Coordinates of C-alpha atoms in Angstrom, one line a residue:
Chain A
M263 CA 0.0 0.0 0.0
H264 CA 1.6 3.2 -1.2
S265 CA 0.8 6.2 0.9
Y266 CA 0.6 9.6 -0.8
Y267 CA 4.0 10.5 0.6
E268 CA 5.8 7.5 -0.7
E269 CA 4.5 8.2 -4.3
D270 CA 5.6 11.7 -4.0
V271 CA 9.2 10.7 -3.0
I272 CA 9.4 8.0 -5.7
L273 CA 8.3 10.4 -8.4
Q274 CA 10.9 12.9 -7.4
T275 CA 13.8 10.4 -7.2
G276 CA 16.7 11.7 -9.0
K277 CA 16.0 15.4 -8.5
S278 CA 18.7 16.8 -6.3
T279 CA 16.7 19.8 -5.1
V280 CA 14.4 17.5 -3.1
M281 CA 15.1 16.7 0.5
S282 CA 13.5 13.5 1.8
W283 CA 13.8 14.8 5.4
I284 CA 12.1 18.1 4.8
R285 CA 9.0 18.3 2.7
E286 CA 8.9 20.9 0.0
R287 CA 5.5 22.4 0.4
E288 CA 4.4 25.9 0.9
L289 CA 1.8 26.9 3.4
S290 CA -1.8 27.7 2.3
F291 CA -3.0 31.2 2.6
I292 CA -4.8 30.7 5.9
E293 CA -1.8 28.8 7.3
R294 CA 0.5 31.7 6.3
L295 CA -1.9 34.2 7.8
T296 CA -1.9 32.3 11.1
A297 CA 1.9 31.9 11.0
N298 CA 2.3 35.6 10.6
I299 CA -0.1 36.4 13.5
L300 CA 1.7 33.9 15.8
K301 CA 5.1 35.4 14.8
A302 CA 4.0 38.8 16.2
G303 CA 4.5 37.3 19.6
P304 CA 7.5 35.4 21.2
M305 CA 8.3 32.3 19.2
P306 CA 10.2 29.3 20.4
K307 CA 13.6 28.9 18.7
H308 CA 14.1 25.3 19.6
V309 CA 11.2 22.7 19.7
A310 CA 11.5 19.1 20.9
F311 CA 9.1 16.4 19.8
I312 CA 8.2 13.1 21.4
M313 CA 6.7 11.5 18.2
D314 CA 4.4 9.1 20.0
G315 CA 1.5 7.2 18.5
N316 CA 2.8 5.5 15.4
R317 CA 1.7 2.0 16.5
R318 CA -1.7 3.1 17.7
F319 CA -2.2 4.9 14.4
A320 CA -1.3 1.7 12.5
Q321 CA -3.9 -0.2 14.5
K322 CA -6.5 2.5 13.8
A323 CA -5.7 2.6 10.1
H324 CA -5.5 -1.2 9.9
V325 CA -2.0 -1.2 8.5
K326 CA 1.2 -2.9 9.7
R327 CA 3.3 -1.3 12.5
Q328 CA 6.1 -0.7 10.1
E329 CA 3.9 1.4 7.9
G330 CA 2.9 3.4 11.0
H331 CA 6.5 4.1 11.7
S332 CA 7.0 5.0 8.0
Q333 CA 4.2 7.4 8.0
G334 CA 5.6 8.8 11.3
F335 CA 8.8 9.6 9.4
E336 CA 6.8 11.4 6.6
K337 CA 5.0 13.4 9.3
L338 CA 8.4 14.4 10.7
A339 CA 9.5 15.7 7.3
E340 CA 6.2 17.7 7.1
T341 CA 6.6 19.1 10.6
L342 CA 10.2 20.2 9.9
R343 CA 8.8 22.2 7.0
W344 CA 6.2 23.8 9.2
C345 CA 8.8 24.6 11.8
L346 CA 11.0 26.4 9.2
N347 CA 7.9 28.3 8.0
L348 CA 7.3 29.4 11.6
G349 CA 10.9 30.5 12.1
I350 CA 11.8 27.6 14.3
H351 CA 15.3 26.7 13.3
E352 CA 16.2 24.0 15.7
V353 CA 14.2 20.8 16.3
T354 CA 15.1 17.8 18.5
V355 CA 13.1 14.5 18.1
Y356 CA 13.0 11.4 20.1
A357 CA 13.3 8.7 17.5
F358 CA 14.4 5.7 19.4
S359 CA 14.9 5.1 23.1
I360 CA 17.3 2.6 24.7
E361 CA 14.2 1.2 26.3
N362 CA 12.8 0.5 22.8
F363 CA 15.3 -2.3 22.4
K364 CA 12.9 -4.3 24.6
R365 CA 10.4 -4.5 21.7
S366 CA 10.1 -7.5 19.4
K367 CA 13.1 -8.3 17.2
E368 CA 10.9 -7.8 14.2
E369 CA 9.9 -4.3 15.2
V370 CA 13.4 -3.2 16.2
D371 CA 14.9 -4.6 13.0
G372 CA 12.2 -2.8 11.1
L373 CA 13.0 0.5 12.7
M374 CA 16.8 0.0 12.2
E375 CA 16.1 -0.7 8.5
L376 CA 13.9 2.4 8.2
A377 CA 16.7 4.4 9.8
K378 CA 19.3 3.0 7.4
Q379 CA 17.1 3.8 4.5
K380 CA 16.5 7.4 5.6
F381 CA 20.2 8.1 6.4
S382 CA 21.3 6.6 3.1
R383 CA 18.8 8.7 1.3
L384 CA 20.1 11.7 3.2
L385 CA 23.6 11.1 2.0
T386 CA 22.5 11.4 -1.6
E387 CA 21.0 14.8 -1.0
Q388 CA 24.1 16.7 -0.1
E389 CA 23.3 19.6 -2.5
S390 CA 19.9 20.3 -1.0
L391 CA 21.2 20.0 2.5
E392 CA 23.9 22.5 1.8
K393 CA 21.5 24.8 0.1
H394 CA 19.2 24.8 3.0
G395 CA 22.1 24.8 5.5
V396 CA 20.7 21.7 7.4
C397 CA 22.9 20.4 10.2
I398 CA 22.0 16.9 11.4
R399 CA 23.1 15.7 14.8
V400 CA 22.4 12.4 16.3
L401 CA 22.4 12.1 20.1
G402 CA 22.6 8.8 22.0
D403 CA 24.7 5.8 22.7
L404 CA 25.4 5.0 19.1
T405 CA 27.6 2.0 20.0
L406 CA 24.3 0.1 20.7
L407 CA 23.3 0.3 17.0
P408 CA 24.2 -2.0 14.2
A409 CA 27.6 -1.1 12.8
D410 CA 26.4 -0.2 9.3
L411 CA 23.8 2.2 10.7
Q412 CA 26.5 3.7 13.0
Q413 CA 28.6 4.4 9.9
L414 CA 25.7 6.0 8.0
I415 CA 24.9 8.2 10.9
A416 CA 28.5 9.2 11.3
K417 CA 28.7 10.1 7.6
S418 CA 25.5 12.1 7.8
V419 CA 26.8 14.0 10.8
M420 CA 30.2 14.7 9.3
A421 CA 28.6 15.8 6.0
T422 CA 26.4 18.4 7.5
K423 CA 28.6 19.5 10.4
A424 CA 29.4 22.9 9.0
H425 CA 25.8 23.8 8.1
N426 CA 24.3 26.4 10.3
K427 CA 20.9 27.6 9.0
C428 CA 18.8 25.0 10.7
F429 CA 19.5 22.1 13.0
L430 CA 17.9 18.7 13.4
N431 CA 18.9 16.7 16.5
V432 CA 17.8 13.1 16.3
C433 CA 17.8 11.2 19.6
F434 CA 18.6 7.6 18.7
A435 CA 19.5 4.9 21.2
Y436 CA 19.0 7.6 23.8
T437 CA 17.8 8.1 27.3
S438 CA 18.2 11.2 29.3
R439 CA 19.6 9.4 32.4
Y440 CA 22.2 7.8 30.2
E441 CA 23.0 11.2 28.7
I442 CA 23.4 12.8 32.2
A443 CA 25.5 9.9 33.5
N444 CA 27.6 10.2 30.4
A445 CA 28.2 13.9 31.0
V446 CA 29.3 13.1 34.5
K447 CA 31.6 10.4 33.1
E448 CA 33.1 13.0 30.7
M449 CA 33.7 15.4 33.5
A450 CA 35.3 12.5 35.5
W451 CA 37.5 11.9 32.4
G452 CA 38.5 15.5 32.4
V453 CA 39.5 15.3 36.1
E454 CA 41.4 12.0 35.3
Q455 CA 43.3 13.8 32.5
G456 CA 44.2 16.6 34.8
L457 CA 42.2 19.1 32.6
I458 CA 39.8 20.2 35.3
K459 CA 39.4 19.9 39.1
S460 CA 36.5 18.4 40.9
S461 CA 35.7 21.9 42.2
D462 CA 35.1 23.0 38.6
V463 CA 32.1 20.7 38.3
S464 CA 29.0 22.9 38.1
E465 CA 25.5 22.9 36.6
V466 CA 26.8 24.9 33.6
L467 CA 29.7 22.5 33.0
L468 CA 27.4 19.5 33.2
S469 CA 25.2 21.1 30.6
E470 CA 28.2 21.6 28.3
C471 CA 29.0 17.9 28.6
L472 CA 25.6 16.6 27.5
Y473 CA 25.2 15.4 23.9
S474 CA 23.0 18.5 23.3
S475 CA 25.8 20.9 24.4
N476 CA 25.8 22.6 21.0
S477 CA 22.1 23.5 21.3
P478 CA 20.2 25.9 23.5
N479 CA 17.6 24.3 25.8
P480 CA 14.3 23.5 24.1
D481 CA 11.8 26.3 24.5
L482 CA 8.9 24.0 23.9
L483 CA 8.5 20.2 24.2
I484 CA 5.5 18.6 22.5
R485 CA 4.4 15.0 23.1
T486 CA 1.7 13.5 21.0
S487 CA -0.8 10.6 21.5
G488 CA -2.1 11.8 24.8
E489 CA 0.5 10.4 27.2
V490 CA 1.6 12.9 29.8
R491 CA 5.1 11.8 30.7
L492 CA 8.6 12.6 29.6
S493 CA 9.8 9.0 29.2
D494 CA 13.4 9.7 29.8
F495 CA 13.7 12.5 27.2
L496 CA 15.8 15.6 27.8
L497 CA 15.0 15.6 31.5
W498 CA 17.8 18.1 32.3
Q499 CA 17.3 20.4 29.3
T500 CA 13.5 20.8 29.7
S501 CA 13.4 21.7 33.3
Y502 CA 12.2 25.2 32.4
S503 CA 10.7 24.5 29.0
C504 CA 7.0 24.8 28.1
L505 CA 5.5 21.2 28.1
V506 CA 2.6 20.6 25.8
F507 CA 0.8 17.3 25.8
Q508 CA -1.5 16.8 22.8
S509 CA -3.8 13.8 22.3
V510 CA -3.4 13.6 18.5
L511 CA -1.4 10.6 17.2
W512 CA 1.9 11.5 15.6
P513 CA 1.1 10.4 12.0
E514 CA -2.0 12.6 12.2
Y515 CA -0.2 15.7 13.4
S516 CA -1.3 18.9 11.7
F517 CA -0.1 22.4 11.2
W518 CA -2.9 23.6 13.6
N519 CA -1.7 21.2 16.3
L520 CA 1.7 22.9 16.0
C521 CA 0.2 26.3 16.2
E522 CA -1.8 25.3 19.2
A523 CA 1.4 24.2 21.0
V524 CA 3.1 27.5 20.0
L525 CA 0.2 29.4 21.4
Q526 CA 0.5 27.5 24.7
Y527 CA 4.2 28.5 24.7
Q528 CA 3.3 32.1 24.2
L529 CA 0.8 32.0 27.1
S530 CA 3.4 30.6 29.5
Y531 CA 6.2 32.8 28.1
R532 CA 6.4 35.4 30.8
S533 CA 6.3 33.0 33.7
L534 CA 8.9 30.8 32.1
Q535 CA 11.2 33.7 31.4
K536 CA 10.9 34.7 35.0
A537 CA 11.6 31.2 36.3
Q538 CA 14.6 30.9 33.9
D539 CA 16.0 34.3 35.1
L540 CA 15.6 33.3 38.7
H541 CA 17.4 30.0 38.0
R542 CA 20.2 31.7 36.1
E543 CA 20.7 34.1 39.0
G544 CA 20.9 31.2 41.4
Q545 CA 23.4 29.5 39.2
A546 CA 25.6 32.6 39.0
L547 CA 25.5 33.0 42.8
Q548 CA 26.4 29.4 43.3
Q549 CA 29.3 29.7 41.0
M550 CA 30.5 32.8 42.8
D551 CA 30.1 31.1 46.2
A552 CA 32.1 28.0 44.9
D553 CA 34.9 30.3 43.6
R554 CA 35.0 32.2 46.8
T555 CA 35.3 28.9 48.8
C556 CA 38.1 27.7 46.6
V557 CA 40.0 31.0 46.8
A558 CA 39.6 31.0 50.6
E559 CA 41.1 27.4 50.7
L560 CA 43.9 28.4 48.4
L561 CA 44.8 31.4 50.5
Q562 CA 44.7 29.3 53.6
H563 CA 47.2 26.8 52.1
R564 CA 49.3 29.6 50.8
G565 CA 48.8 31.4 54.1
N566 CA 51.6 33.4 55.7
G567 CA 49.4 34.5 58.6
K568 CA 48.9 38.0 57.2
P569 CA 45.2 38.8 56.7
M570 CA 44.4 39.9 53.2
D571 CA 42.6 43.2 52.5
A572 CA 39.4 43.2 50.5
Q573 CA 41.0 44.5 47.4
S574 CA 43.6 41.8 47.1
R575 CA 41.0 39.2 48.0
Q576 CA 38.9 40.5 45.1
K577 CA 41.9 40.3 42.8
E578 CA 42.6 36.8 43.9
L579 CA 39.0 35.9 43.2
L580 CA 39.1 37.4 39.7
N581 CA 42.4 35.6 39.0
Y582 CA 40.9 32.3 40.2
T583 CA 37.8 32.7 38.1
A584 CA 39.8 33.5 35.0
S585 CA 42.0 30.4 35.5
R586 CA 39.0 28.2 36.1
E587 CA 37.3 29.5 33.0
E588 CA 40.5 28.8 31.0
R589 CA 40.8 25.3 32.4
V590 CA 37.1 24.6 31.5
R591 CA 37.6 26.0 28.0
C592 CA 40.6 23.7 27.4
F593 CA 38.6 20.7 28.7
L594 CA 35.6 21.4 26.5
N595 CA 37.8 21.7 23.5
A596 CA 39.4 18.4 24.3
L597 CA 35.9 16.9 24.7
Q598 CA 34.7 18.3 21.4
H599 CA 37.8 16.9 19.8
K600 CA 37.2 13.5 21.3
R601 CA 33.6 13.5 20.0
D602 CA 34.6 14.7 16.5
T603 CA 37.3 12.0 16.3
F604 CA 34.7 9.4 17.2
F605 CA 32.5 10.5 14.3
S606 CA 35.3 11.0 11.7
D607 CA 36.9 7.7 12.5
L608 CA 33.5 5.9 12.2
S609 CA 32.7 7.6 8.9
S610 CA 36.0 6.9 7.3
Q611 CA 36.1 3.2 8.2
A612 CA 36.0 0.6 5.4
V613 CA 32.4 -0.3 4.7
V614 CA 31.3 -3.2 6.8
A615 CA 30.1 -6.1 4.6
Chain B
M248 CA 1.1 44.7 7.5
V249 CA 3.3 43.7 10.4
L250 CA 1.4 46.1 12.6
L251 CA -1.8 44.4 11.6
Y252 CA -0.5 41.0 12.5
E253 CA 0.6 42.4 15.9
M254 CA -2.8 43.8 16.6
V255 CA -4.5 40.6 15.7
W256 CA -2.1 38.7 18.0
R257 CA -2.7 41.1 20.9
F258 CA -6.4 40.7 20.4
L259 CA -6.1 36.9 20.3
H260 CA -4.1 36.8 23.5
A261 CA -6.5 39.3 25.2
L262 CA -9.4 36.9 24.3
L263 CA -7.5 34.0 25.7
Y264 CA -6.7 35.9 28.9
V265 CA -10.4 36.8 29.4
Q266 CA -11.4 33.2 28.7
R267 CA -8.9 31.9 31.2
A268 CA -10.1 34.4 33.8
L269 CA -13.7 33.5 33.2
V270 CA -13.1 29.7 33.4
A271 CA -11.2 30.3 36.7
W272 CA -13.9 32.5 38.1
F273 CA -16.6 29.9 37.2
R274 CA -14.7 27.1 38.6
V275 CA -14.2 28.8 42.0
H276 CA -17.7 30.1 42.2
I277 CA -19.5 26.8 41.1
W278 CA -17.4 24.9 43.7
R279 CA -18.2 27.4 46.4
W280 CA -21.9 27.1 45.5
K281 CA -21.7 23.3 45.6
R282 CA -20.0 23.3 48.9
A283 CA -22.6 25.6 50.4
V284 CA -25.4 23.3 49.1
V285 CA -23.7 20.2 50.5
G286 CA -23.1 22.1 53.8
L287 CA -26.8 22.6 54.0
L288 CA -27.9 19.1 53.0
L289 CA -25.3 16.9 54.7
P290 CA -26.3 17.6 58.3
L291 CA -29.9 16.8 57.2
A292 CA -28.8 13.6 55.6
L293 CA -26.7 12.5 58.5
G294 CA -29.4 13.5 61.0
F295 CA -31.8 11.3 59.1
H296 CA -29.7 8.2 59.0
N297 CA -27.5 8.3 62.1
P298 CA -29.0 10.2 64.9
K299 CA -25.9 9.4 67.0
K300 CA -23.2 10.5 64.6
T301 CA -24.2 14.1 64.1
G302 CA -21.9 16.9 64.3
A303 CA -18.3 17.5 63.4
I304 CA -17.0 14.2 64.6
G305 CA -19.5 12.2 62.6
K306 CA -18.7 14.2 59.5
R307 CA -15.0 13.6 59.9
T308 CA -15.3 9.9 60.5
S309 CA -17.6 9.4 57.5
R310 CA -15.2 11.5 55.3
R311 CA -12.2 9.6 56.5
V312 CA -13.9 6.3 55.8
R313 CA -15.1 7.4 52.4
W314 CA -11.7 8.7 51.4
G315 CA -9.9 5.6 52.5
A316 CA -12.5 3.5 50.5
D317 CA -12.0 5.7 47.5
G318 CA -8.3 5.0 47.5
R319 CA -9.0 1.3 47.5
T320 CA -11.4 1.5 44.5
L321 CA -8.6 2.8 42.3
E322 CA -6.8 0.3 40.1
K323 CA -3.5 1.7 41.0
L324 CA -2.5 4.3 43.5
P325 CA 0.7 6.3 43.2
L326 CA 3.3 5.6 45.8
H327 CA 4.8 9.1 45.5
V328 CA 2.8 12.1 44.5
G329 CA 4.5 15.4 43.9
L330 CA 2.5 18.6 44.4
L331 CA 4.0 21.2 42.1
I332 CA 2.6 24.7 42.7
T333 CA 3.5 27.0 39.9
E334 CA 1.3 29.9 41.1
E335 CA 3.0 32.9 42.7
E336 CA 0.7 33.3 45.6
I337 CA 0.6 30.2 47.7
H338 CA -2.3 29.3 50.0
F339 CA -0.9 27.1 52.7
T340 CA -4.3 25.8 53.9
D341 CA -5.2 24.5 50.4
V342 CA -1.8 22.8 50.1
A343 CA -2.3 21.3 53.5
N344 CA -5.7 20.0 52.5
L345 CA -4.2 18.4 49.4
V346 CA -1.6 16.6 51.5
V347 CA -4.1 15.4 54.1
W348 CA -6.4 14.1 51.3
C349 CA -3.5 12.3 49.7
M350 CA -2.7 10.7 53.0
A351 CA -6.3 9.7 53.6
V352 CA -6.6 8.1 50.2
G353 CA -3.6 6.0 51.0
I354 CA -0.6 7.7 49.3
S355 CA 2.5 7.0 51.3
Y356 CA 4.8 9.7 50.1
V357 CA 3.7 13.3 49.3
S358 CA 6.2 16.0 48.2
V359 CA 5.5 19.7 48.0
Y360 CA 7.4 21.9 45.6
D361 CA 7.6 25.3 44.2
N362 CA 10.5 26.8 42.2
Q363 CA 11.0 29.9 44.3
G364 CA 11.7 27.9 47.5
V365 CA 8.7 29.4 49.3
F366 CA 7.8 26.0 50.9
R367 CA 11.4 25.5 51.9
R368 CA 11.6 28.8 53.7
N369 CA 8.1 28.3 55.3
N370 CA 8.5 24.7 56.2
S371 CA 7.3 25.0 59.8
R372 CA 4.3 27.0 58.7
L373 CA 3.3 24.3 56.2
M374 CA 3.8 21.6 58.9
E375 CA 1.5 23.5 61.2
E376 CA -1.2 23.8 58.6
I377 CA -1.0 20.2 57.7
L378 CA -1.3 19.1 61.3
K379 CA -4.2 21.5 61.7
Q380 CA -6.0 20.3 58.6
Q381 CA -5.3 16.7 59.6
Q382 CA -7.2 17.4 62.8
E383 CA -9.9 19.4 61.1
L384 CA -10.5 16.9 58.3
L385 CA -9.7 13.6 59.8
G386 CA -10.6 14.1 63.4
M387 CA -9.2 13.0 66.7
D388 CA -8.2 9.5 65.6
S389 CA -5.4 10.8 63.5
S390 CA -2.8 8.4 64.9
K391 CA -3.3 6.1 62.0
Y392 CA -2.4 8.8 59.6
T393 CA 0.5 10.3 61.4
V394 CA 2.9 12.1 59.3
E395 CA 6.7 12.2 59.3
F396 CA 8.0 15.5 58.0
M397 CA 11.4 15.4 56.3
K398 CA 13.4 18.4 55.5
N399 CA 16.8 17.4 54.2
G400 CA 18.3 16.5 57.5
T401 CA 19.2 19.9 58.7
D402 CA 16.0 20.6 60.5
K403 CA 15.9 19.1 64.0
Q404 CA 12.3 19.9 64.4
E405 CA 11.0 16.5 63.1
H406 CA 7.7 15.2 64.3
Q407 CA 8.8 11.6 64.8
V408 CA 5.9 9.2 65.2
L409 CA 5.6 5.6 65.9
S410 CA 3.3 4.4 63.2
C411 CA 4.0 6.6 60.3
Q412 CA 2.1 5.7 57.2
S413 CA 2.8 8.8 55.2
V414 CA 5.9 10.9 54.6
V415 CA 5.6 14.5 53.6
K416 CA 8.6 16.2 52.0
V417 CA 9.3 19.7 51.0
L418 CA 11.3 20.0 47.9
S419 CA 13.0 22.9 46.1
P420 CA 15.1 23.3 42.9
D421 CA 18.2 22.4 44.9
D422 CA 16.9 18.8 45.1
G423 CA 17.0 18.7 41.4
R424 CA 19.9 19.7 39.2
L425 CA 22.0 20.8 42.1
S426 CA 21.8 17.4 43.8
I427 CA 23.0 15.8 40.5
V428 CA 25.9 18.2 40.4
Q429 CA 26.8 17.5 44.0
A430 CA 26.8 13.8 43.2
A431 CA 29.0 14.5 40.2
Q432 CA 31.4 16.5 42.3
Q433 CA 31.6 13.6 44.8
L434 CA 32.5 11.2 42.0
C435 CA 35.1 13.5 40.6
R436 CA 36.7 13.9 44.1
A437 CA 36.8 10.1 44.2
I438 CA 38.6 10.2 40.9
E439 CA 41.1 12.8 42.2
Q440 CA 41.8 10.5 45.2
K441 CA 42.2 7.6 42.8
E442 CA 39.4 5.7 44.4
K443 CA 37.5 5.4 41.2
T444 CA 38.1 5.7 37.4
S445 CA 35.8 7.4 34.9
K446 CA 35.0 4.1 33.4
D447 CA 33.2 3.1 36.7
I448 CA 30.6 5.8 36.2
N449 CA 27.2 4.8 34.7
V450 CA 23.5 5.4 35.3
T451 CA 23.3 2.8 38.1
V452 CA 26.3 4.3 40.0
L453 CA 24.9 7.9 39.7
D454 CA 21.4 6.8 40.6
S455 CA 22.6 5.0 43.8
L456 CA 24.7 7.9 44.8
L457 CA 21.7 10.3 44.4
R458 CA 19.6 7.9 46.6
E459 CA 22.3 7.8 49.3
S460 CA 22.0 11.4 50.3
K461 CA 18.3 12.0 49.8
N462 CA 16.3 8.8 49.3
I463 CA 13.5 10.3 47.3
P464 CA 11.5 7.6 45.5
D465 CA 10.7 8.4 41.9
P466 CA 7.4 10.3 41.8
D467 CA 4.7 8.2 40.0
L468 CA 2.5 11.3 39.6
V469 CA 3.0 15.0 39.6
L470 CA 0.0 17.2 40.1
K471 CA 0.9 20.6 38.6
F472 CA -1.2 23.5 39.9
G473 CA -1.4 26.7 38.0
P474 CA -1.3 28.0 34.4
V475 CA 2.5 27.6 33.8
E476 CA 3.1 24.6 31.6
S477 CA 6.4 23.5 33.0
T478 CA 8.0 21.4 35.7
L479 CA 10.0 24.4 36.8
G480 CA 13.1 22.4 37.8
F481 CA 11.3 19.7 39.8
L482 CA 13.5 16.6 40.3
P483 CA 14.7 16.2 36.7
W484 CA 16.4 12.9 37.3
H485 CA 13.5 11.3 39.1
I486 CA 10.6 12.3 36.8
R487 CA 11.6 10.1 33.9
L488 CA 8.4 8.1 33.9
T489 CA 6.2 10.4 36.0
E490 CA 2.7 11.1 34.8
I491 CA 2.2 14.9 34.8
I492 CA -1.3 15.9 35.3
S493 CA -2.2 19.6 35.2
M494 CA -4.8 21.3 37.4
P495 CA -5.9 24.8 36.9
S496 CA -5.2 26.1 40.4
H497 CA -4.5 25.0 44.0
V498 CA -6.6 27.9 45.4
D499 CA -9.9 26.5 46.7
V500 CA -9.0 23.1 45.2
S501 CA -11.5 20.4 46.2
Y502 CA -11.2 16.7 47.1
D503 CA -13.1 15.8 44.0
D504 CA -10.5 17.6 41.9
L505 CA -7.8 15.6 43.5
F506 CA -9.6 12.3 43.2
G507 CA -10.4 13.0 39.6
A508 CA -6.7 13.4 38.9
L509 CA -6.0 10.1 40.8
Q510 CA -8.6 8.3 38.7
R511 CA -7.0 9.6 35.5
Y512 CA -3.7 8.3 36.8
A513 CA -5.2 4.9 37.5
T514 CA -6.2 4.5 33.9
C515 CA -2.9 5.4 32.3
E516 CA -0.9 2.6 30.7
Q517 CA 2.9 2.6 31.0
R518 CA 4.6 0.6 28.3
L519 CA 8.1 1.3 29.5
G520 CA 9.5 1.4 26.0
K521 CA 8.0 -1.9 24.8

């Protein structure tokens, strides 16, 4: 059974201007009007989606589960187009959780096959991707995936690394707890390598060690199919995001559902800004306190009995902060290099038979 | 053209604001009306059936029994309920009511949270309100529902009781991200002292370290009160599978509102990835 979308893609095979991951379709007049009205208010810059409901949709439409997932992907392509039309240039999606490996072998293999298909397709569309400046990132424990899929992913990420007009982050073999624990592990690695001290560990540093470190926190998180939980998705990053739970099944998602979510974001905007500001202030204070404590300890160790005047103490504090920031900068560079090497090594490996 | 869109946007938001205000007004006034009517009819009903059990004591006993029974009718009851208040102005009596109702229904762990740390700073006031409402709503025989207040170990003023069935905990943003950071610092210090290597760190290790200092069970349900659609920093690590049910406001919240949410929780299906 060919869906409308599949036919569309098949007909346009061979055309290099088409992107299979972002549908080429302009908004209708009413849709454009609505978009323009919404854009008069604050708009989210980064939206995260939990694309739930593919299997329930398949049951409802009396098709196979695999078809449900396929249509789910097509809906993703459509939604990305809508996001671009609304000026939302960064999207993160929950494609596959580490918990999903518990599903039947048939379903998991089907999903891996779908992913391989889509990433392979992506690699043939370099020109379009460059033209639209699409940067694809994949977040998760990629070592859990089949080797050939890992390589396709690495190639896609490397190919689009330098693009910077819009960003698509795909969470694959991902759970938030794993991501957080991994960030802690990276900081521990930094300490092991002598790049940072344990006292340098802070909320800000942990955020920089997450897979999503190159993205700002999502402004808006949307979950479809009526479930009202986060299911181990971006738990750290969405602490102060607007959460919208919608009952529509993912393959049935419409432009109007998206507008509804954006409207909800706009209604919560002021309160969220306030909460975020409060949190940032708290973070800054904590950092300053931590620095002061470290300086006090240092001075004690260095101590020659003479009490320091306020001005020299302030100078010491500034020096300490500057050296800490330099340490952290070097560490983050080393971490980025480690991650880049992982992807470049993976993508340049000989093709696995 | 841009100005026109802006005007329409402002108009749209003004409409939504008015709609919200109207809904909130109706909700409060209809509930007050209902309560007044019940207040008139209940004594009559009780007087008719049980001439002995009239008065405040009778009312409390029947309510307590009813609430306990309600809890048992639910297919599943959450072990830990988080009460997340997003509203700026906090009404302690209403929060205390919610806590007492949760306990009466059979929920063994109730946490109270707001992102500005108001509950943290007014911990004793909240405790007093809860004990007061416990007395008011559940009556003299409150020993069955005695409460253990926990406040992060620094507060010596703990009401220790012999048979505690429920635990009430006040939480703040420090119990969230900051706790994770503190655990991370602890692990890094262990690395510095060569007690551990970075390869030893994984989800299980981090999880057990977090439980060591503050053993907060993962919330099964978070009841979010107020118009802000966010968890506002509530226990990010712990809420991975938590159902988040939104309620319009904690002001003048009724038992039926709470029970409705618990019924909704009882019907949700967790597939856990499968």
